[in-house]
Short mmCIF file of C-alpha atoms in Angstrom, two decimals:
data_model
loop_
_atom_site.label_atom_id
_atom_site.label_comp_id
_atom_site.label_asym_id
_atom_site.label_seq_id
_atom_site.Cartn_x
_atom_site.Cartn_y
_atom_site.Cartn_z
CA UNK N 13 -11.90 -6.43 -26.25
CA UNK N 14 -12.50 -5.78 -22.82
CA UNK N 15 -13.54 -9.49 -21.68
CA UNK N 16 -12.25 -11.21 -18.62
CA UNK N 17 -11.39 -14.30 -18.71
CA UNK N 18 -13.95 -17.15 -18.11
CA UNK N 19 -12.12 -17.75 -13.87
CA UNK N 20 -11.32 -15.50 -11.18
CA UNK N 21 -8.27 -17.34 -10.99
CA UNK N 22 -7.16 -17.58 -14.82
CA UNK N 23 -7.89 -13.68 -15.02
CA UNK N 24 -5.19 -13.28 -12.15
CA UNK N 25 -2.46 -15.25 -14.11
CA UNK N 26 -3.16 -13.37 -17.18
CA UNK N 27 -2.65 -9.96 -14.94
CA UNK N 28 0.50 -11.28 -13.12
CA UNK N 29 1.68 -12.43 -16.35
CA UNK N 30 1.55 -9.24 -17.87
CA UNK N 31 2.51 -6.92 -15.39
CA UNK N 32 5.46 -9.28 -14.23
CA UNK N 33 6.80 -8.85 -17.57
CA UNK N 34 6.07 -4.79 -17.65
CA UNK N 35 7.88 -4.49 -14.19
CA UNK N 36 10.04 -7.07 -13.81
CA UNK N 37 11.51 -5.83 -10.51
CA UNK N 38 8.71 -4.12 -8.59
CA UNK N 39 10.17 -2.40 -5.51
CA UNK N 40 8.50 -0.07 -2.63
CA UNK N 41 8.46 3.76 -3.50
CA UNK N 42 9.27 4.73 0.19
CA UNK N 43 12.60 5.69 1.73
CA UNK N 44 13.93 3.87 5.45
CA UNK N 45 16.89 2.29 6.26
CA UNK N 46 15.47 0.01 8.88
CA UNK N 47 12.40 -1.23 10.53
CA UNK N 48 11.51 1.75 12.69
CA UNK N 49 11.90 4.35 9.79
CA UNK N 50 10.19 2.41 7.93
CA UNK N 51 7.13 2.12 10.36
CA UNK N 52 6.96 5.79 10.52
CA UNK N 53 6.80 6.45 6.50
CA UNK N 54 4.18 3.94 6.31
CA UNK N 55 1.97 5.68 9.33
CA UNK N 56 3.15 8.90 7.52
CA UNK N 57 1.74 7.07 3.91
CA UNK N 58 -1.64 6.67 4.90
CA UNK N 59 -4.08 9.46 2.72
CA UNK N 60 -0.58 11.17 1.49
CA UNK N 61 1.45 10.48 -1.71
CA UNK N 62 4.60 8.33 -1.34
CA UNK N 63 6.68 11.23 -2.73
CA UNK N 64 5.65 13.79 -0.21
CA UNK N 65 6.46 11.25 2.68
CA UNK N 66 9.77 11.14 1.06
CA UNK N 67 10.31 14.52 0.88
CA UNK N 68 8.99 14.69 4.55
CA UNK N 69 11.09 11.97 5.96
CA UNK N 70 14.48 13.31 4.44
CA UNK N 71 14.94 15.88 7.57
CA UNK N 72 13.11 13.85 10.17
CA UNK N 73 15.11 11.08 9.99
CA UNK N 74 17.86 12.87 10.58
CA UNK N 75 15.85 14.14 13.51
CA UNK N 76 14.33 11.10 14.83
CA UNK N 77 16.88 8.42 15.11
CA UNK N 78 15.93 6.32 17.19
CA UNK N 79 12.88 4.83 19.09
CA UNK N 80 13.65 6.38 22.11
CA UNK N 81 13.76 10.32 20.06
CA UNK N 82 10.01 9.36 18.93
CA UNK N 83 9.00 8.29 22.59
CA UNK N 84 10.48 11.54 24.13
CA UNK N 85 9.39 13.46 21.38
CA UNK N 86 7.48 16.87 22.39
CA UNK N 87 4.02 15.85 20.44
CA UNK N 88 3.32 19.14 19.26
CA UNK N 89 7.09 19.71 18.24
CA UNK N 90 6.93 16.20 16.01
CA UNK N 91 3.27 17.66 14.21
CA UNK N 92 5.33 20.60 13.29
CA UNK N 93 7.98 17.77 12.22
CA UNK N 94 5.37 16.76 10.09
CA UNK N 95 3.28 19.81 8.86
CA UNK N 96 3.23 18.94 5.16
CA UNK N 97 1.59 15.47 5.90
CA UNK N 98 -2.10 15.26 5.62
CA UNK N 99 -3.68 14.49 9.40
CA UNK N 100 0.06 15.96 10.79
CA UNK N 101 -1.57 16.37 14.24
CA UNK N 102 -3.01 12.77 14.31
CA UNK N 103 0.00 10.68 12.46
CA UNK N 104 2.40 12.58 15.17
CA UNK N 105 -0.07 11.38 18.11
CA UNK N 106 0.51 7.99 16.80
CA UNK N 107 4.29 7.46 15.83
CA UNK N 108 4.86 9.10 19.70
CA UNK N 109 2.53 6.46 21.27
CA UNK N 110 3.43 3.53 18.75
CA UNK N 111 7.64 4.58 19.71
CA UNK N 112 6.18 4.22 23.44
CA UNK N 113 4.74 1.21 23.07
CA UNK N 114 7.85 -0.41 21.07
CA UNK N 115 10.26 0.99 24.08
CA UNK N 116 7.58 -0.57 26.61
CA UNK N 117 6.58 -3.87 25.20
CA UNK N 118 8.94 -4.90 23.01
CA UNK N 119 12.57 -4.08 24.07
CA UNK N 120 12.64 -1.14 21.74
CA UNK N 121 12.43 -3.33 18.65
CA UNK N 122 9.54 -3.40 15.61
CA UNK N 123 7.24 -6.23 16.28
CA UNK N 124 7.10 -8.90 13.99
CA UNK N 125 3.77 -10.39 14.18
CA UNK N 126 0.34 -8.93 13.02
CA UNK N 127 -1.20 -8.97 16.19
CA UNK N 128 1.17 -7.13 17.82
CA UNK N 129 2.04 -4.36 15.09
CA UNK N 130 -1.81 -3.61 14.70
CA UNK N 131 -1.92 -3.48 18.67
CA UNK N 132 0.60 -0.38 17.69
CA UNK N 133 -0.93 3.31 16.91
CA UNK N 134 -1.65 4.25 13.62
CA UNK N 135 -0.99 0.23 11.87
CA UNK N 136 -4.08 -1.19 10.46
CA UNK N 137 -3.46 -4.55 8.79
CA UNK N 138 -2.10 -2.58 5.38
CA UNK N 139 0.37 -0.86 7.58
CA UNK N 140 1.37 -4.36 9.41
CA UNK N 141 1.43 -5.78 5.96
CA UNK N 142 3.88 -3.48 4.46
CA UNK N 143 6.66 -3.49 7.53
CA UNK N 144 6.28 -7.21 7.99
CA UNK N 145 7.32 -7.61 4.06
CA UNK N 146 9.48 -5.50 3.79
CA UNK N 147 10.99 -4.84 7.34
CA UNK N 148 10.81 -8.64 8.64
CA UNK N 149 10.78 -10.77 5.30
CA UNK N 150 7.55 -12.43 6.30
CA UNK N 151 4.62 -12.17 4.05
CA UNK N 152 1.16 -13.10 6.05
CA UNK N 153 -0.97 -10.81 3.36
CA UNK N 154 -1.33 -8.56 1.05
CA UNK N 155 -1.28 -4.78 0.69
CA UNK N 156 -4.95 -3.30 -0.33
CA UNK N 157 -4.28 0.50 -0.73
CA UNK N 158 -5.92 3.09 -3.25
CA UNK N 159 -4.43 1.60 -5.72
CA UNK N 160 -5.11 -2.07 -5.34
CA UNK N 161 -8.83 -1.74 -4.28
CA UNK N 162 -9.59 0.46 -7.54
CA UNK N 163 -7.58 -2.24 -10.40
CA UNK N 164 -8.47 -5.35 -8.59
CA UNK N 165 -12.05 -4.27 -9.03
CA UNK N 166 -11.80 -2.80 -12.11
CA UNK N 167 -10.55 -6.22 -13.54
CA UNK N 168 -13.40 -8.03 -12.34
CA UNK N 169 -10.69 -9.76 -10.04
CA UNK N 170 -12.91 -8.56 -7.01
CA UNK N 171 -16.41 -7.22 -5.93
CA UNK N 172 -15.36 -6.61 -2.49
CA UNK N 173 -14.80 -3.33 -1.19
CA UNK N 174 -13.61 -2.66 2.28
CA UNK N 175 -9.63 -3.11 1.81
CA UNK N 176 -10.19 -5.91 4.24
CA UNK N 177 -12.32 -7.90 2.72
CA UNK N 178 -10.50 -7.25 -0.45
CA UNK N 179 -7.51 -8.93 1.17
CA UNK N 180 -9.33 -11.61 2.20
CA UNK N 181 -10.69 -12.17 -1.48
CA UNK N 182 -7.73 -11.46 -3.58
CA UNK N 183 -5.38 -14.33 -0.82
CA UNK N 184 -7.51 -16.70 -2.11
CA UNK N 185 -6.95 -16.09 -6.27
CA UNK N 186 -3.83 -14.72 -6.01
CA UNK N 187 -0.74 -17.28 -5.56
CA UNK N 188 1.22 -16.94 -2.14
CA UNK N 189 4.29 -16.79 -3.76
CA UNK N 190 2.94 -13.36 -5.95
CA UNK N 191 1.81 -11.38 -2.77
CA UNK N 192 4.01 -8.95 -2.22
CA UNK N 193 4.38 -8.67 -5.82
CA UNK N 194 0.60 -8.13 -6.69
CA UNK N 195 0.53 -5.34 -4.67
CA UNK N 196 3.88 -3.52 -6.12
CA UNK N 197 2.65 -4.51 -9.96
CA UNK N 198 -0.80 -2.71 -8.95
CA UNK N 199 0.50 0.50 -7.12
CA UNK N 200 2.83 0.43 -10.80
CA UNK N 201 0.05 -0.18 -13.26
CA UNK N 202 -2.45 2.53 -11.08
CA UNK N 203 0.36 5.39 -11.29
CA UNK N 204 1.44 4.76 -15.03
CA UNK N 205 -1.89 3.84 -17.27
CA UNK N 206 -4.61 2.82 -14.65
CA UNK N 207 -4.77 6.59 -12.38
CA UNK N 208 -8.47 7.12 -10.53
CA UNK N 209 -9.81 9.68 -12.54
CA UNK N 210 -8.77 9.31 -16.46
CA UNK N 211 -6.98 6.06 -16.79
CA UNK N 212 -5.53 6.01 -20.25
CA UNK N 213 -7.54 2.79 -21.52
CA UNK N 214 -6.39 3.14 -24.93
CA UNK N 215 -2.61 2.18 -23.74
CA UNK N 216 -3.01 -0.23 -21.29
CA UNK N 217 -1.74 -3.47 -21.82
CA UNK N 218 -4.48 -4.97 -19.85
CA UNK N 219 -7.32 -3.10 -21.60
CA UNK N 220 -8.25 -6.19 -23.46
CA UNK N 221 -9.05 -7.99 -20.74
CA UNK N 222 -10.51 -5.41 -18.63
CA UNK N 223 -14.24 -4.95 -17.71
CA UNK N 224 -14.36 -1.31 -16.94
CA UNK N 225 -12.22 -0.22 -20.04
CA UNK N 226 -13.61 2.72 -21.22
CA UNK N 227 -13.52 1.95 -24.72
CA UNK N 228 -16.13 -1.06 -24.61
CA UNK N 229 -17.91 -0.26 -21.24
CA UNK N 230 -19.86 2.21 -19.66
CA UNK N 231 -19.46 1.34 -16.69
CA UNK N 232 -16.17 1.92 -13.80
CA UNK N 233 -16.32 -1.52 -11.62
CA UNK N 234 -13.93 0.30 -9.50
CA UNK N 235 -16.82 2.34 -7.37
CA UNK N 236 -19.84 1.69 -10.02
CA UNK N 237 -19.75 5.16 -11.27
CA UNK N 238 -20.18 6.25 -15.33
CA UNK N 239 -17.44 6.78 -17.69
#
C-alpha cells in the first residue's frame, strides 16, 4: 500500500485511469458565457475560491458587458465591483488595463495565442492556459494551480515545484490528448478526498498507489512537511 508504480509514466495511466472513471465528465467550476467573462473570472480566480468568484461575477456581469465597460471602467468603482475578491484593488487594476489592451491591440477580441494573452494584465501562463481551453478550443498546456502542484507531487508524479516547471514536467508524462483533463480530474480529486491540510487517505481511491499517504508514510511529498 502506498507504492508508486515502478515509471513516471505508468504511475500517470494508473491516475488517469482511475480518476477518468471517478469523474467521467470533468468540467470547469467557473461561470462565463464567453471569452471575455471568462478572462475576468479567471484573473478574479487567482488566490480566491472558484465559488466566491461565482458569487462575485453574478452582478458584475451584468455590470460589465462588454470590453469596452471594463476599459472605461472608473478603477476604483470596479475594486468596489470586486470587494469580496482577495487582492480587489490589484485584480481591478488589471481586468481595466487587460480590457484596454484587448480594445487597443486586438480589435476588442480575447487573444488566442499564449504570447499575446500573457502580454495581457493579470494572465500568467495558468491564466492563458485556462481561456485558451476553454474559451478558444486550443490546448498548448496544462493548468498547474493549488491543486495540481500539491497531488502531482504527492503521487510522486513530480518533484518540481514552481507551477511552471511543473507544467513543463507533467507535458512530458502526461498524454496530450489528457491535458485539459488532468487538470479538471486533479482540481476534483484535491476538493473531494485529496484537500491541503487533512486529506482523507483512508478513502482515496488512489491511496494505494500514493507516496505521501498518510497511512504508510511519514512524510507529505507535496511541500516535504510531516504528517
Amino acid at each position: 500500500m502506498g507504492t508508486p508504480l515502478d515509471t513516471r509514466e505508468a504511475q500517470v495511466e494508473e491516475v488517469i485511469d482511475r480518476l477518468e472513471e471517478a469523474y467521467p465528465e470533468p468540467e470547469i467550476s467557473l461561470n462565463f458565457s464567453n471569452r471575455l467573462e471568462l478572462l475576468v473570472a479567471v484573473i478574479l480566480s487567482a488566490q480566491c475560491t472558484d465559488e466566491r468568484v461565482n458569487k462575485e461575477t453574478a452582478d458584475l456581469f451584468e455590470k460589465y458587458e462588454s470590453v469596452e465597460d471594463y476599459a472605461n471602467a472608473d478603477e476604483d468603482e470596479l475594486a468596489e465591483d470586486l470587494n469580496s475578491i482577495t487582492y480587489y484593488n490589484s485584480k481591478a487594476g488589471y481586468i481595466k488595463s487587460a480590457a484596454q489592451a484587448i480594445l487597443e491591440d486586438h480589435d476588442g477580441e480575447v487573444p488566442d495565442t499564449m504570447s499575446e494573452l500573457t502580454d495581457l494584465s493579470g494572465v500568467g501562463r495558468k491564466t492563458a492556459n485556462v481561456v485558451l481551453q476553454h474559451g478558444h478550443d486550443i490546448t498548448e498546456g496544462i493548468v498547474v494551480d493549488t491543486h495540481v502542484q500539491r497531488i502531482s507531487r504527492r503521487l510522486g508524479i513530480t518533484e518540481e515545484e514552481r507551477p511552471e516547471a511543473i507544467e513543463e514536467d507533467l507535458m512530458g508524462v502526461v498524454p496530450r490528448e489528457h491535458w485539459q483533463n488532468f487538470t479538471h480530474w486533479l482540481i476534483s480529486h484535491g476538493r473531494d478526498t485529496c484537500t491541503a491540510r487533512n486529506p482523507d487517505c483512508s478513502d482515496c481511491l488512489l491511496e494505494d498507489v500514493c507516496p505521501s499517504s498518510k497511512l504508510q508514510h511519514d512524510v507529505d511529498l507535496a511541500d516535504g512537511s510531516e504528517w
